[in-house]
Amino acid sequence: MSNMNKNTTHTIFQVGQKYPSCENGIWIDFKDDTFLFVIKDEIWTAEELNRLKTSDVTVSFIQKGIIDAFILEIFDCLEASDLPFYAKDGDTEFIEAIKSKNLFAFEIVFVSGNGEIVAVRHEVFDKEESAALHERLQKRLFEETEGSMFEATYEKLTSRFEPFELLEFAVFTKNYSLRKN
């Protein structure tokens, strides 16, 4: 995913579109070389919507033991939230993307209680960040771990650390001043 021109950014999801069925909360998905950070809440106030569309976003990729996660922060809107994922659980598209040399992107999708997308933010990781993701996630595919080990380790990690405290394990941290869509 890259800028098609200076003023237009391709996004996976569009404002007004219905998001596939999901519960309230925050989680991660992947599509078209893009990490999808989905945030669903019953009600978004006008002030929150304005912040979603204009506030800076900080994204960090962390590794701690066998845990991979993104830490997402949205200035004046969302405190540090962790988005863990187990690379070996990825579908074929995700595994192939890890093995490719394509740039990765991320998209923050804000979903209302009725499943409507109310805001979308999209940005492309730079060459160095994408290379770090490719290198580190490719190594994960060859480690001898199982999903149950990941879950148990993640539970231990979150019992010891708040999401903002995980930033000390960041492989990279990047602040993005995101454009309005």
PDB file of C-alpha atoms in Angstrom:
ATOM      1  CA  MET A   1       0.000   0.000   0.000  1.00  0.00           C
ATOM      2  CA  SER A   2       1.502   3.294  -0.980  1.00  0.00           C
ATOM      3  CA  ASN A   3       0.375   6.786  -1.707  1.00  0.00           C
ATOM      4  CA  MET A   4      -1.206   6.844  -5.159  1.00  0.00           C
ATOM      5  CA  ASN A   5      -0.539  10.599  -5.339  1.00  0.00           C
ATOM      6  CA  LYS A   6       0.117  13.354  -2.841  1.00  0.00           C
ATOM      7  CA  ASN A   7      -3.509  13.738  -1.778  1.00  0.00           C
ATOM      8  CA  THR A   8      -4.911  10.211  -2.066  1.00  0.00           C
ATOM      9  CA  THR A   9      -4.103   7.233   0.144  1.00  0.00           C
ATOM     10  CA  HIS A  10      -5.400   3.753  -0.596  1.00  0.00           C
ATOM     11  CA  THR A  11      -7.124   2.248   2.432  1.00  0.00           C
ATOM     12  CA  ILE A  12      -8.431  -1.269   2.995  1.00  0.00           C
ATOM     13  CA  PHE A  13     -11.612  -0.013   4.656  1.00  0.00           C
ATOM     14  CA  GLN A  14     -13.645   3.149   3.982  1.00  0.00           C
ATOM     15  CA  VAL A  15     -15.658   5.415   6.287  1.00  0.00           C
ATOM     16  CA  GLY A  16     -19.339   4.439   6.176  1.00  0.00           C
ATOM     17  CA  GLN A  17     -18.591   0.827   5.258  1.00  0.00           C
ATOM     18  CA  LYS A  18     -19.831  -1.942   7.583  1.00  0.00           C
ATOM     19  CA  TYR A  19     -17.062  -3.824   9.349  1.00  0.00           C
ATOM     20  CA  PRO A  20     -17.411  -7.612   9.540  1.00  0.00           C
ATOM     21  CA  SER A  21     -18.921  -8.780  12.817  1.00  0.00           C
ATOM     22  CA  CYS A  22     -16.759  -7.966  15.829  1.00  0.00           C
ATOM     23  CA  GLU A  23     -16.947  -7.297  19.564  1.00  0.00           C
ATOM     24  CA  ASN A  24     -16.068  -4.063  21.356  1.00  0.00           C
ATOM     25  CA  GLY A  25     -12.379  -3.662  22.075  1.00  0.00           C
ATOM     26  CA  ILE A  26      -9.115  -3.488  20.166  1.00  0.00           C
ATOM     27  CA  TRP A  27      -7.447  -6.223  18.122  1.00  0.00           C
ATOM     28  CA  ILE A  28      -5.174  -6.859  15.140  1.00  0.00           C
ATOM     29  CA  ASP A  29      -5.788  -8.375  11.718  1.00  0.00           C
ATOM     30  CA  PHE A  30      -3.862  -8.391   8.432  1.00  0.00           C
ATOM     31  CA  LYS A  31      -4.764  -7.849   4.774  1.00  0.00           C
ATOM     32  CA  ASP A  32      -2.892  -6.697   1.644  1.00  0.00           C
ATOM     33  CA  ASP A  33       0.484  -6.115   3.374  1.00  0.00           C
ATOM     34  CA  THR A  34      -1.357  -4.018   5.968  1.00  0.00           C
ATOM     35  CA  PHE A  35      -1.651  -4.585   9.703  1.00  0.00           C
ATOM     36  CA  LEU A  36      -5.214  -3.654  10.664  1.00  0.00           C
ATOM     37  CA  PHE A  37      -5.609  -2.184  14.143  1.00  0.00           C
ATOM     38  CA  VAL A  38      -9.364  -2.359  14.747  1.00  0.00           C
ATOM     39  CA  ILE A  39     -10.972  -0.387  17.574  1.00  0.00           C
ATOM     40  CA  LYS A  40     -14.677  -0.834  18.222  1.00  0.00           C
ATOM     41  CA  ASP A  41     -16.657   1.173  20.750  1.00  0.00           C
ATOM     42  CA  GLU A  42     -20.409   1.539  21.239  1.00  0.00           C
ATOM     43  CA  ILE A  43     -20.377   5.339  20.972  1.00  0.00           C
ATOM     44  CA  TRP A  44     -17.799   7.750  19.587  1.00  0.00           C
ATOM     45  CA  THR A  45     -18.357  11.364  20.678  1.00  0.00           C
ATOM     46  CA  ALA A  46     -17.847  14.269  18.256  1.00  0.00           C
ATOM     47  CA  GLU A  47     -14.697  15.235  20.183  1.00  0.00           C
ATOM     48  CA  GLU A  48     -13.297  11.689  19.943  1.00  0.00           C
ATOM     49  CA  LEU A  49     -14.063  11.549  16.217  1.00  0.00           C
ATOM     50  CA  ASN A  50     -12.212  14.816  15.681  1.00  0.00           C
ATOM     51  CA  ARG A  51      -9.200  13.477  17.574  1.00  0.00           C
ATOM     52  CA  LEU A  52      -9.310  10.195  15.643  1.00  0.00           C
ATOM     53  CA  LYS A  53      -9.058  12.163  12.424  1.00  0.00           C
ATOM     54  CA  THR A  54      -6.395  14.687  13.463  1.00  0.00           C
ATOM     55  CA  SER A  55      -4.268  13.415  16.359  1.00  0.00           C
ATOM     56  CA  ASP A  56      -0.762  12.066  16.034  1.00  0.00           C
ATOM     57  CA  VAL A  57      -0.337   8.325  16.367  1.00  0.00           C
ATOM     58  CA  THR A  58       2.646   6.481  17.792  1.00  0.00           C
ATOM     59  CA  VAL A  59       3.188   2.876  16.744  1.00  0.00           C
ATOM     60  CA  SER A  60       5.860   0.688  18.320  1.00  0.00           C
ATOM     61  CA  PHE A  61       6.775  -2.871  17.392  1.00  0.00           C
ATOM     62  CA  ILE A  62       7.979  -4.822  20.400  1.00  0.00           C
ATOM     63  CA  GLN A  63       9.468  -8.237  20.977  1.00  0.00           C
ATOM     64  CA  LYS A  64       9.787  -9.736  24.438  1.00  0.00           C
ATOM     65  CA  GLY A  65      10.627 -13.420  24.636  1.00  0.00           C
ATOM     66  CA  ILE A  66       8.288 -15.182  22.209  1.00  0.00           C
ATOM     67  CA  ILE A  67       5.834 -12.264  22.146  1.00  0.00           C
ATOM     68  CA  ASP A  68       5.425  -9.948  19.165  1.00  0.00           C
ATOM     69  CA  ALA A  69       3.102  -6.985  19.526  1.00  0.00           C
ATOM     70  CA  PHE A  70       2.399  -3.485  18.375  1.00  0.00           C
ATOM     71  CA  ILE A  71       1.801  -0.756  20.922  1.00  0.00           C
ATOM     72  CA  LEU A  72      -0.614   1.859  19.640  1.00  0.00           C
ATOM     73  CA  GLU A  73      -1.071   5.326  21.129  1.00  0.00           C
ATOM     74  CA  ILE A  74      -3.302   8.095  19.781  1.00  0.00           C
ATOM     75  CA  PHE A  75      -2.629  11.518  21.264  1.00  0.00           C
ATOM     76  CA  ASP A  76      -5.481  12.691  23.524  1.00  0.00           C
ATOM     77  CA  CYS A  77      -7.658   9.763  22.458  1.00  0.00           C
ATOM     78  CA  LEU A  78      -6.206   6.302  23.132  1.00  0.00           C
ATOM     79  CA  GLU A  79      -3.645   5.492  25.785  1.00  0.00           C
ATOM     80  CA  ALA A  80      -1.041   2.847  25.014  1.00  0.00           C
ATOM     81  CA  SER A  81      -2.787  -0.357  23.923  1.00  0.00           C
ATOM     82  CA  ASP A  82      -1.018  -3.577  23.078  1.00  0.00           C
ATOM     83  CA  LEU A  83      -1.899  -5.614  20.001  1.00  0.00           C
ATOM     84  CA  PRO A  84      -0.153  -8.983  20.346  1.00  0.00           C
ATOM     85  CA  PHE A  85      -0.010 -11.528  17.548  1.00  0.00           C
ATOM     86  CA  TYR A  86       1.429 -15.005  17.035  1.00  0.00           C
ATOM     87  CA  ALA A  87       3.063 -15.088  13.593  1.00  0.00           C
ATOM     88  CA  LYS A  88       2.628 -18.852  13.169  1.00  0.00           C
ATOM     89  CA  ASP A  89      -1.156 -18.437  13.470  1.00  0.00           C
ATOM     90  CA  GLY A  90      -1.176 -16.205  10.399  1.00  0.00           C
ATOM     91  CA  ASP A  91      -2.976 -17.290   7.262  1.00  0.00           C
ATOM     92  CA  THR A  92      -1.186 -17.978   3.962  1.00  0.00           C
ATOM     93  CA  GLU A  93      -1.417 -14.314   2.929  1.00  0.00           C
ATOM     94  CA  PHE A  94       0.309 -13.201   6.144  1.00  0.00           C
ATOM     95  CA  ILE A  95       3.057 -15.854   5.895  1.00  0.00           C
ATOM     96  CA  GLU A  96       3.734 -14.935   2.249  1.00  0.00           C
ATOM     97  CA  ALA A  97       3.825 -11.230   3.159  1.00  0.00           C
ATOM     98  CA  ILE A  98       6.411 -11.933   5.869  1.00  0.00           C
ATOM     99  CA  LYS A  99       8.574 -13.717   3.289  1.00  0.00           C
ATOM    100  CA  SER A 100       8.224 -10.913   0.709  1.00  0.00           C
ATOM    101  CA  LYS A 101      10.194  -7.691   0.576  1.00  0.00           C
ATOM    102  CA  ASN A 102       7.088  -5.484   0.237  1.00  0.00           C
ATOM    103  CA  LEU A 103       6.695  -2.481   2.471  1.00  0.00           C
ATOM    104  CA  PHE A 104       4.207  -3.024   5.268  1.00  0.00           C
ATOM    105  CA  ALA A 105       1.523  -0.528   6.191  1.00  0.00           C
ATOM    106  CA  PHE A 106      -0.884  -0.157   9.071  1.00  0.00           C
ATOM    107  CA  GLU A 107      -4.449   0.991   9.151  1.00  0.00           C
ATOM    108  CA  ILE A 108      -6.394   2.028  12.227  1.00  0.00           C
ATOM    109  CA  VAL A 109     -10.074   1.260  11.744  1.00  0.00           C
ATOM    110  CA  PHE A 110     -12.541   2.836  14.180  1.00  0.00           C
ATOM    111  CA  VAL A 111     -15.868   0.998  14.344  1.00  0.00           C
ATOM    112  CA  SER A 112     -19.095   2.137  16.034  1.00  0.00           C
ATOM    113  CA  GLY A 113     -21.462  -0.057  18.034  1.00  0.00           C
ATOM    114  CA  ASN A 114     -23.605  -0.716  14.959  1.00  0.00           C
ATOM    115  CA  GLY A 115     -20.574  -1.961  13.009  1.00  0.00           C
ATOM    116  CA  GLU A 116     -20.138   1.153  10.867  1.00  0.00           C
ATOM    117  CA  ILE A 117     -16.611   2.419  10.203  1.00  0.00           C
ATOM    118  CA  VAL A 118     -16.474   6.004  11.500  1.00  0.00           C
ATOM    119  CA  ALA A 119     -12.805   6.823  10.801  1.00  0.00           C
ATOM    120  CA  VAL A 120      -9.792   5.247   9.121  1.00  0.00           C
ATOM    121  CA  ARG A 121      -6.140   6.217   9.465  1.00  0.00           C
ATOM    122  CA  HIS A 122      -3.531   4.690   7.134  1.00  0.00           C
ATOM    123  CA  GLU A 123       0.257   4.948   6.981  1.00  0.00           C
ATOM    124  CA  VAL A 124       3.121   3.028   5.394  1.00  0.00           C
ATOM    125  CA  PHE A 125       6.040   1.763   7.467  1.00  0.00           C
ATOM    126  CA  ASP A 126       9.309   3.007   5.965  1.00  0.00           C
ATOM    127  CA  LYS A 127      11.904   0.729   4.368  1.00  0.00           C
ATOM    128  CA  GLU A 128      13.885   0.163   7.593  1.00  0.00           C
ATOM    129  CA  GLU A 129      10.794  -0.553   9.710  1.00  0.00           C
ATOM    130  CA  SER A 130       9.414  -2.955   7.103  1.00  0.00           C
ATOM    131  CA  ALA A 131      12.810  -4.696   6.847  1.00  0.00           C
ATOM    132  CA  ALA A 132      12.895  -5.123  10.648  1.00  0.00           C
ATOM    133  CA  LEU A 133       9.381  -6.617  10.610  1.00  0.00           C
ATOM    134  CA  HIS A 134      10.279  -9.005   7.768  1.00  0.00           C
ATOM    135  CA  GLU A 135      13.522 -10.131   9.394  1.00  0.00           C
ATOM    136  CA  ARG A 136      12.161 -10.642  12.894  1.00  0.00           C
ATOM    137  CA  LEU A 137       8.879 -12.270  11.866  1.00  0.00           C
ATOM    138  CA  GLN A 138      10.624 -14.642   9.441  1.00  0.00           C
ATOM    139  CA  LYS A 139      12.741 -15.854  12.368  1.00  0.00           C
ATOM    140  CA  ARG A 140       9.551 -16.461  14.374  1.00  0.00           C
ATOM    141  CA  LEU A 141       8.299 -18.902  11.742  1.00  0.00           C
ATOM    142  CA  PHE A 142      11.225 -21.230  12.487  1.00  0.00           C
ATOM    143  CA  GLU A 143      11.098 -21.097  16.285  1.00  0.00           C
ATOM    144  CA  GLU A 144       9.775 -24.145  18.075  1.00  0.00           C
ATOM    145  CA  THR A 145       6.806 -22.594  19.839  1.00  0.00           C
ATOM    146  CA  GLU A 146       3.104 -23.335  19.934  1.00  0.00           C
ATOM    147  CA  GLY A 147       0.053 -21.132  20.301  1.00  0.00           C
ATOM    148  CA  SER A 148      -0.551 -22.336  23.844  1.00  0.00           C
ATOM    149  CA  MET A 149       3.001 -21.283  24.815  1.00  0.00           C
ATOM    150  CA  PHE A 150       2.349 -17.864  23.289  1.00  0.00           C
ATOM    151  CA  GLU A 151      -0.913 -17.443  25.245  1.00  0.00           C
ATOM    152  CA  ALA A 152       0.675 -18.451  28.566  1.00  0.00           C
ATOM    153  CA  THR A 153       3.681 -16.191  28.007  1.00  0.00           C
ATOM    154  CA  TYR A 154       1.453 -13.290  26.990  1.00  0.00           C
ATOM    155  CA  GLU A 155      -0.633 -13.696  30.167  1.00  0.00           C
ATOM    156  CA  LYS A 156       2.536 -13.573  32.284  1.00  0.00           C
ATOM    157  CA  LEU A 157       3.798 -10.541  30.400  1.00  0.00           C
ATOM    158  CA  THR A 158       0.575  -8.557  30.812  1.00  0.00           C
ATOM    159  CA  SER A 159       0.391  -9.423  34.499  1.00  0.00           C
ATOM    160  CA  ARG A 160       3.844  -7.869  34.973  1.00  0.00           C
ATOM    161  CA  PHE A 161       3.705  -4.904  32.589  1.00  0.00           C
ATOM    162  CA  GLU A 162       1.243  -2.220  31.566  1.00  0.00           C
ATOM    163  CA  PRO A 163       1.215  -1.618  27.795  1.00  0.00           C
ATOM    164  CA  PHE A 164       3.239   1.620  28.094  1.00  0.00           C
ATOM    165  CA  GLU A 165       5.888  -0.270  30.103  1.00  0.00           C
ATOM    166  CA  LEU A 166       6.389  -2.661  27.172  1.00  0.00           C
ATOM    167  CA  LEU A 167       7.894   0.198  25.171  1.00  0.00           C
ATOM    168  CA  GLU A 168      11.289  -0.599  26.676  1.00  0.00           C
ATOM    169  CA  PHE A 169      11.267  -3.716  24.440  1.00  0.00           C
ATOM    170  CA  ALA A 170      10.589  -1.743  21.240  1.00  0.00           C
ATOM    171  CA  VAL A 171      12.384  -2.766  18.080  1.00  0.00           C
ATOM    172  CA  PHE A 172      11.219   0.558  16.643  1.00  0.00           C
ATOM    173  CA  THR A 173       8.879   3.389  17.580  1.00  0.00           C
ATOM    174  CA  LYS A 174       7.495   5.834  15.066  1.00  0.00           C
ATOM    175  CA  ASN A 175       5.266   8.883  15.430  1.00  0.00           C
ATOM    176  CA  TYR A 176       2.931   9.628  12.536  1.00  0.00           C
ATOM    177  CA  SER A 177       1.063  12.849  11.878  1.00  0.00           C
ATOM    178  CA  LEU A 178      -1.782  11.262   9.968  1.00  0.00           C
ATOM    179  CA  ARG A 179      -3.693  12.848   7.117  1.00  0.00           C
ATOM    180  CA  LYS A 180      -7.450  13.229   7.038  1.00  0.00           C
ATOM    181  CA  ASN A 181      -9.128  10.677   4.783  1.00  0.00           C
TER     182      ASN A 181
END
